[in-house]
Amino acid sequence: NAGVTQTPKFQVLKTGQSMTLQCAQDMNHNSMYWYRQDPGMGLRLIYYSASEGTTDKGEVPNGYNVSRLNKREFSLRLESAAPSQTSVYFCASSGAPYIAPLSGNTIYFGEGSWLTVV
Amino acid sequence: QQQVKQSPQSLIVQKGGISIINCAYENTAFDYFPWYQQFPGKGPALLIAIRPDVSEKKEGRFTISFNKSAKQFSLHIMDSQPGDSATYFCAAHTSGTYKYIFGTGTRLKVLA
């Protein structure tokens, strides 16, 4: 049971280069998320997808684009990487929000992608 | 109003001691309060969660205390162990929405 799988684990980019972070979940979740984690800032939401075919901006969307390819996959693209985008990126998923907590609304995270932009 | 304020930023506890991490929120629409544990190099993982209709939830050595009137909740780790050394995040969520609001994290170190 893989849960949330994201690739690559590590990446070094030069300023201006583009790349796509891939994410897939096997829990049949409707909602998927991309977060970035920076020291002292906690987890900040970049984009989310409430369900297949929909995407919405989170707290820090500038410089990023996303694609909800199907129910399983949600990718994050950096079109022109900047040093400010050096961070750890986490993909996550959760069940439909109308499912009552404590189990259905749990958000599950991948293991992270460490991105350095030089 | 959407923030969740978490303290302390870091915490050092002796083995066997009690670790206490606090969070405060403003938005009364929040109705689900999970705590996540993150080990170095890994993603956050759900540790324990509570809804505001109860004041306390215990799972093993981990307890959430919830004070609805003060809009505060805390994580207590009893008999803290070196293996508990990790970063802990509190979070808040409103049913029917897609967003989780996370605290800024507490780095816990338990000394052997």
CSV table of C-alpha atoms in Angstrom, one decimal, chain B residues 7-44:
chain,number,residue,atom,x,y,z
B,7,SER,CA,4.3,27.4,20.3
B,8,PRO,CA,7.0,26.8,21.2
B,9,GLN,CA,9.1,26.7,18.1
B,10,SER,CA,11.5,24.2,19.7
B,11,LEU,CA,11.4,22.1,22.8
B,12,ILE,CA,14.0,20.0,24.6
B,13,VAL,CA,12.8,17.5,27.1
B,14,GLN,CA,14.5,14.8,29.2
B,15,LYS,CA,13.6,11.2,28.6
B,16,GLY,CA,10.6,10.3,30.7
B,17,GLY,CA,9.4,13.9,30.9
B,18,ILE,CA,6.3,15.5,29.6
B,19,SER,CA,6.3,17.4,26.3
B,20,ILE,CA,3.6,20.0,25.8
B,21,ILE,CA,2.9,21.9,22.5
B,22,ASN,CA,0.3,24.5,22.3
B,23,CYS,CA,-1.9,25.9,19.5
B,24,ALA,CA,-4.4,28.6,19.3
B,25,TYR,CA,-6.9,29.5,16.6
B,26,GLU,CA,-9.5,32.3,15.9
B,27,ASN,CA,-11.9,30.8,13.4
B,28,THR,CA,-14.8,29.2,15.2
B,29,ALA,CA,-15.8,27.3,12.0
B,30,PHE,CA,-12.9,24.9,12.5
B,31,ASP,CA,-14.2,21.5,13.6
B,32,TYR,CA,-11.4,19.1,13.2
B,33,PHE,CA,-8.0,19.5,14.9
B,34,PRO,CA,-5.3,17.0,14.0
B,35,TRP,CA,-1.7,16.8,15.0
B,36,TYR,CA,1.0,15.6,12.6
B,37,GLN,CA,4.4,14.1,13.4
B,38,GLN,CA,7.2,14.5,11.0
B,39,PHE,CA,10.6,12.8,11.2
B,40,PRO,CA,13.6,14.2,9.3
B,41,GLY,CA,13.4,13.4,5.6
B,42,LYS,CA,9.8,12.2,5.8
B,43,GLY,CA,6.4,13.6,5.2
B,44,PRO,CA,4.1,14.6,8.1
